[in-house]
Amino acid sequence: MRRVVLLACMLCCTGILAVTRPPGVYIQPRYDVFFKAGETVEMPCVAEGIPNPRYTWQKNGIDFNPSGNDDRMVQLANVGTIVINRPEDKDEGIFQCFAENDYGTSATININLREAKLKEFDVEADVTFSPYLGESQTLNCVAPESIPPPEVYWVIKEQYGGFTPINFDARVTMDHESRLRITNVKAIDSQDGKAYACMAMNGIVRKNTQGARQFITPRGSSEVQRPVTYMWASPTDHFGLRGDEFRIKCIFAGNPTPDVHWVRPDGKPLPDYAKQSSFGQELVFSSLEFSDGGDYECWATNDLSPQRVQRTMSVRVESRPYWIDEPKDVELGIGGTARYKCKANGMPRPDVKWFINAVRLEDAIIDNRFKKIAFDEVMMVNVTKEDAMVIQCNVTNKHGYIWGDFYLNVLSEAPTIMVPPADQMVVAESQSANLTCRTTGKPDPQITWFKEGRQITGGRYRTLLNGDLHIEMVVLADAGNFLCAAENIYGSQNASGILMVRRKTQIEQRPLDLEVNAQLDAKFTCSGTTDPEEVQNLKIKWMKDNKDITANDQRMTTNNQDNSLTISGTIVRDSGTYTCIATNGLDQSTASAMLTVKDRPDAPVNTRIESCEQGNATIRWTPGSYNNAPVQYFIVQYNTTFNPDQWIYAMKVESQKTSANITLSPYSNYTFRVLAYNKIGESDPSFPTVKICRTNPARPFTHPQNLRTIGDRKGELHIEWTAMPQIQQNDKGFHYILQFKRQGDPDSLMVTNPIDDWTRYNFTYATSDVYRPYEITLKAKNSIGEALQDAVTITGYSGEEIPGIVPTGLQATQIKDTTAILSWNFDMGVVDVEATSINGEFRGFKVQMWRRNLRETTMREWDITREEVEANRIGNQIFATVDYLLPYTYLEARVAVMNNYYVGRPSDIVQFRTDEGVPGPVEFFKFRNIGDNHFNLEWGSPMDENGEIIGYDMGYQTVSGLDLGKMQDREPQISNRFQTSEILSGLLPNTKYRVYIWARTSKGRGDGYFIELTTSRAGNPEAPRYTIANIGETNINVTWWVNPYARSGTVIFVEYRKEGAPEWQKSTDEVVNTWKNITDLESGTTYDIRVVATNGKQRTESYIEQVTTLGVAAASALVGNIGWFIGMLVALVLLIILVVLAYVVIKRGYEMGGTGTSRTEGRYPEATYTGIRVSGKDTSDSEHEPYTSRIPDRSSDFGSEPRGYNNDYYDDRDNNSYYDYDRDADSMRKSQTSLNDKHPPSYHSEKDRYSGQYYDDDDYARDAYEDYDRKPSHRDEKYDRDDHPGNSQGGDGGARASSSFV
């Protein structure tokens, strides 16, 4: 084919000179050609050359003309192929085909044409074999003569014709000499009387023949167990040819069927390509190599042959000749040198013979320029056009030959560029690039490369022998126009192309190594970048262990979104190297990562019994694959023929060991298996050992264990024990011997009762007594004798009965909330005596307790053991502590004595009540409303109060993920036992809290109950409504109302300041109470008051109210206002002067005896007083005469008016309307009107706060919470400043001062 392609290329080129070429055969037959007489056979012979070759044949070394054999033989046109129709035996021979033209002669190999034949078996009489069951048997077969050699089979001949092939297995097989080998005969080998026959088949003649009939008639009724013996094996000195399939085989007899294994005695491992077939009996080399030479050992064992039976054979490897350097055709120009090598090898070493144009070199006529420079190398120098020839070499040894056929062709032609550089070649940087320039021409043209007109020399640029330009590690600067120029003595030619260089592709995100457990998923991710011009071509591909991952790998999927590879449900075989390939078609970048899949270990293999003797077995195994998770330990298990389906733990073995010594029981057949364990789990069990370990019989080691009596049946002696399993019986004929007699009764006879059923575990004997002692002995015995141990005699008792004695004097003492101590009296003298009224073994007491009137549903029991009785008694008085009682509960209790199986009649009932305890959790705990700084919570009282509930405790802590903040208790806690709701305030907005609640009794907190809630985001607080009450000289009380369903603003504080002051003072925050006492105020001072709601981030202020504290302002005190004091003194002096003056004027008026005219007439004509109230007494009817007087119209009439105190607004005429408004139904409105009209100017506000606009009846009625009970304000109280002790004296004094001027 190589020659055909080259010829086609030469014909296609536009040659400058004519092309010639010696012939060369490229199609020829195999060495051996077989034919069936009468069927067409063909011997092909096809060659190529210029001009076309002529064909001739030789037969047996003599020229042969196919056309001289009538029409049976014909040579096809234009080729040398011979077709023989109806071939005959006379056509057999050694043929060789020759192809010849004017420039040489080519020859084929020697072809051996033979007729295929198959003779019949020799006629022989039927043969019958009668082996014993379990013995081995061989059926002979001498195959008939056949060309080519026949294929041999064994069949079962059917009674009425036909046959059935025998399926070979480990027991029935065929050796390499065609004999049938049966390693141990079984009843089925009789084949129901059908005959065995050896059959030979020749596939070319399509014929088979059968040998003599052979019958097998097994003897015996059961198979005989036989140890391993040698039966047949390949020759001890055996050779094979390199490259051929090679087989060696060992067959061993024995029953059970032996297991056959192969090893190399020198310790070398068997080659990977050597496989065991025929159920381990045959070792097959698919292609034999020289390294396979050496010794091989086959060995076999079975259950009767713990020692190996082995066979050793030596394998020699020889070889037909094979090429090391096969010679090739040479074409060169005139004056050149041609060199040919026939480098070959073989075993034994082959000979090399040379031929020129199919003529032996020694007989050929050649020029002295042709030289044989070695036995396997020739050369010709300074060739001319006339030196064209065909050269052959024959390499031969005793196993065959190889034939080399090649030519020398001398040409003279101008260069022709057959494959020019590509017009545009695109490569990526860092790659190597080849710019093609394939030429023809003789002599060989000289190739020169240019880039952009400059010749390329050296460095990363290298011109290859075929003319191509090789650029190593391309860089961006290599881009450009390249020109190839070819030149020899006959002419020149050139061609050019453009090289474009792209930036290299790179991996950006590399996959990372992974370790996963089997069945879990594994995911690799990868990404890359490339030249902008090639982005659209960028792809990510994946490989595993340098093999592409295809769509057939259903568990391996790629995601085009993130270029990831996911392996689903990993298995150990998925472990390996995964490679990410980023490629754009020009270049690629790779990155690899390891996947390690860890799984349970594989089952150990080759588990075998290495030794079995004297009650011990040594087990050995080969560990299986640990599957990337090291083995931690092995478990050896065994089973026996007693329980073949039950595998029993034998021992645990360290991971570094592969053998174990197991102690065995006598008279048992053991098989073993091994399991391996690693951190992932346990392996599957190994195959059980083929060999069975049998142990010898012996006496039992022990007697039955756990011998005891069961006293649950009155009037019976009931004996029980643990039955001994078969593995402990140690021999056949096993049985029990039971002996017993009444203890302490000299007239009682020993009763002996043999028990043959080994599975039995009890015995019952009728008696007439209650709880009487017996001496009991139980022995184990087999056919060898009694157990090695001495039998143990126990004291057992006959059946028990209900006790006939009752505890007395039951009482409860030291009663607490959950415990109490019970005490009772009992005669301990009846314990451990015969004929006891306990009617059995004393086991203690049973205490029963229940809630009063609820016995059926609340009954509880305590068993007071004998040990507890002994530890807690004083004489015959027994004490017992009962716990886990219900607190604060009325209970009833009673006690009864116990023996092993019965409880006696109970004592009288005692009643008592437990103390108060801590309560259980509340019934429920939930929220009614959630705000930004509070929770409105509700709960149910505890189901188990365990006492009198006196209140509830509440606490809370922040929750952040898994972290809990510091616990904070609500202050104050809740002291109202009936309260079931509360607002928890003072919290942070948008914060998660865990809120706890505990019910509380006098004993303390009970069980807690908590919920987790999150406050809302910060909102806008609403200012609450409020009132002011309890006004004192230095303090006031501010009370407000908080909406429990508000979303924000449950944290309240009060701000206050003196009237007109710029700065507000602030109280502390209130999160629990709805009132605040403001203290440290100044007496008699007016304050602005407002209430502020906040959520920690925002605040809202209420309206402002004013209030004046009680008492005298600091400005009215002597020390505080000295001017006022001086004014009072001056007024007093003036008053005295006026009184004296009046007295003088009056006195003189009487003395003058007339009435004077008032100075005020005309100005105050109606301003006269008739009568005057002095000191609360009306004097209008007094003995004095009425008089008339004017009112002074100027202060100068009586002096300066006192400053700082004025009673004009506290005149008696308005006292009722100002102070006594509570008497009227409209007191609220009336009092506010009075306040507006009669308060001094200092008490009025600019916004008329007391006009009723803030609290009118209609608005107040529309309040959303109608049940709100407003606390009375200071406007609702009787507020009389003059009634205050500090003001009464000043008020009265003012009234007297006013009247004294009249």
JSON list of N, CA and C in Angstrom, two decimals, residues 5-17 19 331 411 413-422 435-442 444-445 447 449 466-468 484-487 492-496:
[
{"chain": "A", "resi": 5, "resn": "VAL", "atom": "N", "xyz": [0.58, 4.36, -2.83]},
{"chain": "A", "resi": 5, "resn": "VAL", "atom": "CA", "xyz": [0.40, 5.78, -2.53]},
{"chain": "A", "resi": 5, "resn": "VAL", "atom": "C", "xyz": [1.52, 6.60, -3.15]},
{"chain": "A", "resi": 6, "resn": "LEU", "atom": "N", "xyz": [2.73, 6.15, -2.99]},
{"chain": "A", "resi": 6, "resn": "LEU", "atom": "CA", "xyz": [3.86, 6.90, -3.54]},
{"chain": "A", "resi": 6, "resn": "LEU", "atom": "C", "xyz": [3.78, 7.00, -5.05]},
{"chain": "A", "resi": 7, "resn": "LEU", "atom": "N", "xyz": [3.35, 5.89, -5.68]},
{"chain": "A", "resi": 7, "resn": "LEU", "atom": "CA", "xyz": [3.22, 5.89, -7.12]},
{"chain": "A", "resi": 7, "resn": "LEU", "atom": "C", "xyz": [2.16, 6.89, -7.57]},
{"chain": "A", "resi": 8, "resn": "ALA", "atom": "N", "xyz": [1.04, 6.92, -6.88]},
{"chain": "A", "resi": 8, "resn": "ALA", "atom": "CA", "xyz": [-0.04, 7.86, -7.24]},
{"chain": "A", "resi": 8, "resn": "ALA", "atom": "C", "xyz": [0.45, 9.29, -7.15]},
{"chain": "A", "resi": 9, "resn": "CYS", "atom": "N", "xyz": [1.20, 9.59, -6.09]},
{"chain": "A", "resi": 9, "resn": "CYS", "atom": "CA", "xyz": [1.73, 10.96, -5.94]},
{"chain": "A", "resi": 9, "resn": "CYS", "atom": "C", "xyz": [2.65, 11.33, -7.10]},
{"chain": "A", "resi": 10, "resn": "MET", "atom": "N", "xyz": [3.44, 10.39, -7.53]},
{"chain": "A", "resi": 10, "resn": "MET", "atom": "CA", "xyz": [4.38, 10.68, -8.59]},
{"chain": "A", "resi": 10, "resn": "MET", "atom": "C", "xyz": [3.66, 10.89, -9.91]},
{"chain": "A", "resi": 11, "resn": "LEU", "atom": "N", "xyz": [2.57, 10.16, -10.11]},
{"chain": "A", "resi": 11, "resn": "LEU", "atom": "CA", "xyz": [1.83, 10.30, -11.35]},
{"chain": "A", "resi": 11, "resn": "LEU", "atom": "C", "xyz": [1.06, 11.60, -11.39]},
{"chain": "A", "resi": 12, "resn": "CYS", "atom": "N", "xyz": [0.62, 12.09, -10.22]},
{"chain": "A", "resi": 12, "resn": "CYS", "atom": "CA", "xyz": [-0.18, 13.31, -10.17]},
{"chain": "A", "resi": 12, "resn": "CYS", "atom": "C", "xyz": [0.67, 14.56, -10.39]},
{"chain": "A", "resi": 13, "resn": "CYS", "atom": "N", "xyz": [1.93, 14.51, -10.02]},
{"chain": "A", "resi": 13, "resn": "CYS", "atom": "CA", "xyz": [2.75, 15.72, -10.14]},
{"chain": "A", "resi": 13, "resn": "CYS", "atom": "C", "xyz": [3.07, 15.98, -11.61]},
{"chain": "A", "resi": 14, "resn": "THR", "atom": "N", "xyz": [3.26, 17.22, -11.93]},
{"chain": "A", "resi": 14, "resn": "THR", "atom": "CA", "xyz": [3.60, 17.60, -13.31]},
{"chain": "A", "resi": 14, "resn": "THR", "atom": "C", "xyz": [5.11, 17.45, -13.46]},
{"chain": "A", "resi": 15, "resn": "GLY", "atom": "N", "xyz": [5.52, 16.26, -13.74]},
{"chain": "A", "resi": 15, "resn": "GLY", "atom": "CA", "xyz": [6.94, 15.99, -13.81]},
{"chain": "A", "resi": 15, "resn": "GLY", "atom": "C", "xyz": [7.63, 16.70, -14.96]},
{"chain": "A", "resi": 16, "resn": "ILE", "atom": "N", "xyz": [8.82, 17.11, -14.69]},
{"chain": "A", "resi": 16, "resn": "ILE", "atom": "CA", "xyz": [9.63, 17.74, -15.73]},
{"chain": "A", "resi": 16, "resn": "ILE", "atom": "C", "xyz": [10.30, 16.66, -16.57]},
{"chain": "A", "resi": 17, "resn": "LEU", "atom": "N", "xyz": [10.72, 15.55, -15.90]},
{"chain": "A", "resi": 17, "resn": "LEU", "atom": "CA", "xyz": [11.34, 14.42, -16.59]},
{"chain": "A", "resi": 17, "resn": "LEU", "atom": "C", "xyz": [10.49, 13.19, -16.39]},
{"chain": "A", "resi": 19, "resn": "VAL", "atom": "N", "xyz": [9.29, 9.48, -15.18]},
{"chain": "A", "resi": 19, "resn": "VAL", "atom": "CA", "xyz": [9.48, 8.79, -13.91]},
{"chain": "A", "resi": 19, "resn": "VAL", "atom": "C", "xyz": [9.53, 7.30, -14.16]},
{"chain": "A", "resi": 331, "resn": "GLU", "atom": "N", "xyz": [14.97, 5.88, -3.00]},
{"chain": "A", "resi": 331, "resn": "GLU", "atom": "CA", "xyz": [15.00, 6.64, -4.23]},
{"chain": "A", "resi": 331, "resn": "GLU", "atom": "C", "xyz": [15.96, 7.80, -4.03]},
{"chain": "A", "resi": 411, "resn": "LEU", "atom": "N", "xyz": [16.85, 8.64, -9.85]},
{"chain": "A", "resi": 411, "resn": "LEU", "atom": "CA", "xyz": [16.05, 9.58, -10.62]},
{"chain": "A", "resi": 411, "resn": "LEU", "atom": "C", "xyz": [16.84, 10.86, -10.90]},
{"chain": "A", "resi": 413, "resn": "GLU", "atom": "N", "xyz": [15.30, 14.83, -11.70]},
{"chain": "A", "resi": 413, "resn": "GLU", "atom": "CA", "xyz": [14.15, 15.66, -12.00]},
{"chain": "A", "resi": 413, "resn": "GLU", "atom": "C", "xyz": [14.26, 16.97, -11.24]},
{"chain": "A", "resi": 414, "resn": "ALA", "atom": "N", "xyz": [13.64, 18.02, -11.80]},
{"chain": "A", "resi": 414, "resn": "ALA", "atom": "CA", "xyz": [13.63, 19.34, -11.16]},
{"chain": "A", "resi": 414, "resn": "ALA", "atom": "C", "xyz": [12.72, 19.32, -9.94]},
{"chain": "A", "resi": 415, "resn": "PRO", "atom": "N", "xyz": [12.93, 20.25, -9.01]},
{"chain": "A", "resi": 415, "resn": "PRO", "atom": "CA", "xyz": [12.09, 20.26, -7.80]},
{"chain": "A", "resi": 415, "resn": "PRO", "atom": "C", "xyz": [10.64, 20.61, -8.12]},
{"chain": "A", "resi": 416, "resn": "THR", "atom": "N", "xyz": [9.75, 19.97, -7.43]},
{"chain": "A", "resi": 416, "resn": "THR", "atom": "CA", "xyz": [8.32, 20.29, -7.47]},
{"chain": "A", "resi": 416, "resn": "THR", "atom": "C", "xyz": [7.82, 20.33, -6.04]},
{"chain": "A", "resi": 417, "resn": "ILE", "atom": "N", "xyz": [7.17, 21.44, -5.68]},
{"chain": "A", "resi": 417, "resn": "ILE", "atom": "CA", "xyz": [6.61, 21.54, -4.32]},
{"chain": "A", "resi": 417, "resn": "ILE", "atom": "C", "xyz": [5.25, 20.87, -4.33]},
{"chain": "A", "resi": 418, "resn": "MET", "atom": "N", "xyz": [5.17, 19.71, -3.71]},
{"chain": "A", "resi": 418, "resn": "MET", "atom": "CA", "xyz": [3.94, 18.92, -3.70]},
{"chain": "A", "resi": 418, "resn": "MET", "atom": "C", "xyz": [2.95, 19.46, -2.66]},
{"chain": "A", "resi": 419, "resn": "VAL", "atom": "N", "xyz": [3.45, 19.84, -1.49]},
{"chain": "A", "resi": 419, "resn": "VAL", "atom": "CA", "xyz": [2.59, 20.37, -0.42]},
{"chain": "A", "resi": 419, "resn": "VAL", "atom": "C", "xyz": [3.17, 21.70, 0.01]},
{"chain": "A", "resi": 420, "resn": "PRO", "atom": "N", "xyz": [2.63, 22.80, -0.51]},
{"chain": "A", "resi": 420, "resn": "PRO", "atom": "CA", "xyz": [3.18, 24.12, -0.15]},
{"chain": "A", "resi": 420, "resn": "PRO", "atom": "C", "xyz": [2.70, 24.56, 1.23]},
{"chain": "A", "resi": 421, "resn": "PRO", "atom": "N", "xyz": [3.24, 25.64, 1.77]},
{"chain": "A", "resi": 421, "resn": "PRO", "atom": "CA", "xyz": [2.73, 26.18, 3.04]},
{"chain": "A", "resi": 421, "resn": "PRO", "atom": "C", "xyz": [1.28, 26.59, 2.89]},
{"chain": "A", "resi": 422, "resn": "ALA", "atom": "N", "xyz": [0.53, 26.49, 3.97]},
{"chain": "A", "resi": 422, "resn": "ALA", "atom": "CA", "xyz": [-0.88, 26.92, 3.97]},
{"chain": "A", "resi": 422, "resn": "ALA", "atom": "C", "xyz": [-0.95, 28.42, 3.71]},
{"chain": "A", "resi": 435, "resn": "LEU", "atom": "N", "xyz": [5.47, 24.56, 9.22]},
{"chain": "A", "resi": 435, "resn": "LEU", "atom": "CA", "xyz": [5.05, 25.10, 7.93]},
{"chain": "A", "resi": 435, "resn": "LEU", "atom": "C", "xyz": [5.51, 24.13, 6.87]},
{"chain": "A", "resi": 436, "resn": "THR", "atom": "N", "xyz": [4.57, 23.54, 6.13]},
{"chain": "A", "resi": 436, "resn": "THR", "atom": "CA", "xyz": [4.90, 22.45, 5.21]},
{"chain": "A", "resi": 436, "resn": "THR", "atom": "C", "xyz": [5.56, 22.97, 3.95]},
{"chain": "A", "resi": 437, "resn": "CYS", "atom": "N", "xyz": [6.47, 22.12, 3.44]},
{"chain": "A", "resi": 437, "resn": "CYS", "atom": "CA", "xyz": [7.09, 22.36, 2.13]},
{"chain": "A", "resi": 437, "resn": "CYS", "atom": "C", "xyz": [7.62, 21.01, 1.65]},
{"chain": "A", "resi": 438, "resn": "ARG", "atom": "N", "xyz": [6.66, 20.16, 1.19]},
{"chain": "A", "resi": 438, "resn": "ARG", "atom": "CA", "xyz": [7.02, 18.81, 0.75]},
{"chain": "A", "resi": 438, "resn": "ARG", "atom": "C", "xyz": [7.31, 18.86, -0.75]},
{"chain": "A", "resi": 439, "resn": "THR", "atom": "N", "xyz": [8.47, 18.30, -1.11]},
{"chain": "A", "resi": 439, "resn": "THR", "atom": "CA", "xyz": [8.94, 18.44, -2.50]},
{"chain": "A", "resi": 439, "resn": "THR", "atom": "C", "xyz": [9.30, 17.09, -3.08]},
{"chain": "A", "resi": 440, "resn": "THR", "atom": "N", "xyz": [9.37, 17.06, -4.40]},
{"chain": "A", "resi": 440, "resn": "THR", "atom": "CA", "xyz": [9.99, 15.95, -5.13]},
{"chain": "A", "resi": 440, "resn": "THR", "atom": "C", "xyz": [11.08, 16.52, -6.01]},
{"chain": "A", "resi": 441, "resn": "GLY", "atom": "N", "xyz": [11.94, 15.63, -6.45]},
{"chain": "A", "resi": 441, "resn": "GLY", "atom": "CA", "xyz": [13.05, 16.04, -7.31]},
{"chain": "A", "resi": 441, "resn": "GLY", "atom": "C", "xyz": [14.29, 15.25, -6.98]},
{"chain": "A", "resi": 442, "resn": "LYS", "atom": "N", "xyz": [15.02, 14.94, -7.96]},
{"chain": "A", "resi": 442, "resn": "LYS", "atom": "CA", "xyz": [16.27, 14.22, -7.79]},
{"chain": "A", "resi": 442, "resn": "LYS", "atom": "C", "xyz": [17.36, 14.92, -8.57]},
{"chain": "A", "resi": 444, "resn": "ASP", "atom": "N", "xyz": [17.75, 15.31, -4.38]},
{"chain": "A", "resi": 444, "resn": "ASP", "atom": "CA", "xyz": [16.85, 15.94, -3.43]},
{"chain": "A", "resi": 444, "resn": "ASP", "atom": "C", "xyz": [17.07, 17.44, -3.41]},
{"chain": "A", "resi": 445, "resn": "PRO", "atom": "N", "xyz": [15.99, 18.21, -3.54]},
{"chain": "A", "resi": 445, "resn": "PRO", "atom": "CA", "xyz": [16.17, 19.68, -3.58]},
{"chain": "A", "resi": 445, "resn": "PRO", "atom": "C", "xyz": [16.67, 20.22, -2.25]},
{"chain": "A", "resi": 447, "resn": "ILE", "atom": "N", "xyz": [16.20, 22.95, 0.49]},
{"chain": "A", "resi": 447, "resn": "ILE", "atom": "CA", "xyz": [15.06, 23.75, 0.95]},
{"chain": "A", "resi": 447, "resn": "ILE", "atom": "C", "xyz": [15.60, 24.92, 1.76]},
{"chain": "A", "resi": 449, "resn": "TRP", "atom": "N", "xyz": [14.21, 28.61, 3.73]},
{"chain": "A", "resi": 449, "resn": "TRP", "atom": "CA", "xyz": [13.02, 29.34, 4.19]},
{"chain": "A", "resi": 449, "resn": "TRP", "atom": "C", "xyz": [13.37, 30.81, 4.41]},
{"chain": "A", "resi": 466, "resn": "ASN", "atom": "N", "xyz": [12.17, 16.55, 5.77]},
{"chain": "A", "resi": 466, "resn": "ASN", "atom": "CA", "xyz": [11.14, 16.51, 4.72]},
{"chain": "A", "resi": 466, "resn": "ASN", "atom": "C", "xyz": [10.86, 17.89, 4.13]},
{"chain": "A", "resi": 467, "resn": "GLY", "atom": "N", "xyz": [11.59, 18.93, 4.57]},
{"chain": "A", "resi": 467, "resn": "GLY", "atom": "CA", "xyz": [11.46, 20.26, 4.03]},
{"chain": "A", "resi": 467, "resn": "GLY", "atom": "C", "xyz": [10.62, 21.21, 4.86]},
{"chain": "A", "resi": 468, "resn": "ASP", "atom": "N", "xyz": [9.88, 20.68, 5.82]},
{"chain": "A", "resi": 468, "resn": "ASP", "atom": "CA", "xyz": [9.03, 21.54, 6.64]},
{"chain": "A", "resi": 468, "resn": "ASP", "atom": "C", "xyz": [9.89, 22.44, 7.52]},
{"chain": "A", "resi": 484, "resn": "CYS", "atom": "N", "xyz": [8.99, 29.35, 1.09]},
{"chain": "A", "resi": 484, "resn": "CYS", "atom": "CA", "xyz": [9.81, 28.14, 0.97]},
{"chain": "A", "resi": 484, "resn": "CYS", "atom": "C", "xyz": [10.38, 28.10, -0.45]},
{"chain": "A", "resi": 485, "resn": "ALA", "atom": "N", "xyz": [11.70, 27.91, -0.56]},
{"chain": "A", "resi": 485, "resn": "ALA", "atom": "CA", "xyz": [12.36, 27.83, -1.86]},
{"chain": "A", "resi": 485, "resn": "ALA", "atom": "C", "xyz": [13.06, 26.49, -1.99]},
{"chain": "A", "resi": 486, "resn": "ALA", "atom": "N", "xyz": [12.72, 25.71, -3.08]},
{"chain": "A", "resi": 486, "resn": "ALA", "atom": "CA", "xyz": [13.32, 24.39, -3.33]},
{"chain": "A", "resi": 486, "resn": "ALA", "atom": "C", "xyz": [14.18, 24.47, -4.59]},
{"chain": "A", "resi": 487, "resn": "GLU", "atom": "N", "xyz": [15.40, 23.90, -4.53]},
{"chain": "A", "resi": 487, "resn": "GLU", "atom": "CA", "xyz": [16.32, 24.06, -5.65]},
{"chain": "A", "resi": 487, "resn": "GLU", "atom": "C", "xyz": [17.25, 22.85, -5.73]},
{"chain": "A", "resi": 492, "resn": "SER", "atom": "N", "xyz": [14.38, 25.16, -9.85]},
{"chain": "A", "resi": 492, "resn": "SER", "atom": "CA", "xyz": [13.94, 25.62, -8.53]},
{"chain": "A", "resi": 492, "resn": "SER", "atom": "C", "xyz": [12.46, 25.95, -8.57]},
{"chain": "A", "resi": 493, "resn": "GLN", "atom": "N", "xyz": [11.84, 26.05, -7.37]},
{"chain": "A", "resi": 493, "resn": "GLN", "atom": "CA", "xyz": [10.43, 26.41, -7.23]},
{"chain": "A", "resi": 493, "resn": "GLN", "atom": "C", "xyz": [10.23, 26.95, -5.82]},
{"chain": "A", "resi": 494, "resn": "ASN", "atom": "N", "xyz": [9.28, 27.87, -5.65]},
{"chain": "A", "resi": 494, "resn": "ASN", "atom": "CA", "xyz": [9.02, 28.38, -4.30]},
{"chain": "A", "resi": 494, "resn": "ASN", "atom": "C", "xyz": [7.52, 28.54, -4.09]},
{"chain": "A", "resi": 495, "resn": "ALA", "atom": "N", "xyz": [7.14, 28.68, -2.81]},
{"chain": "A", "resi": 495, "resn": "ALA", "atom": "CA", "xyz": [5.74, 28.86, -2.40]},
{"chain": "A", "resi": 495, "resn": "ALA", "atom": "C", "xyz": [5.75, 29.59, -1.07]},
{"chain": "A", "resi": 496, "resn": "SER", "atom": "N", "xyz": [4.67, 30.35, -0.80]},
{"chain": "A", "resi": 496, "resn": "SER", "atom": "CA", "xyz": [4.63, 31.14, 0.44]},
{"chain": "A", "resi": 496, "resn": "SER", "atom": "C", "xyz": [3.29, 30.97, 1.15]}
]
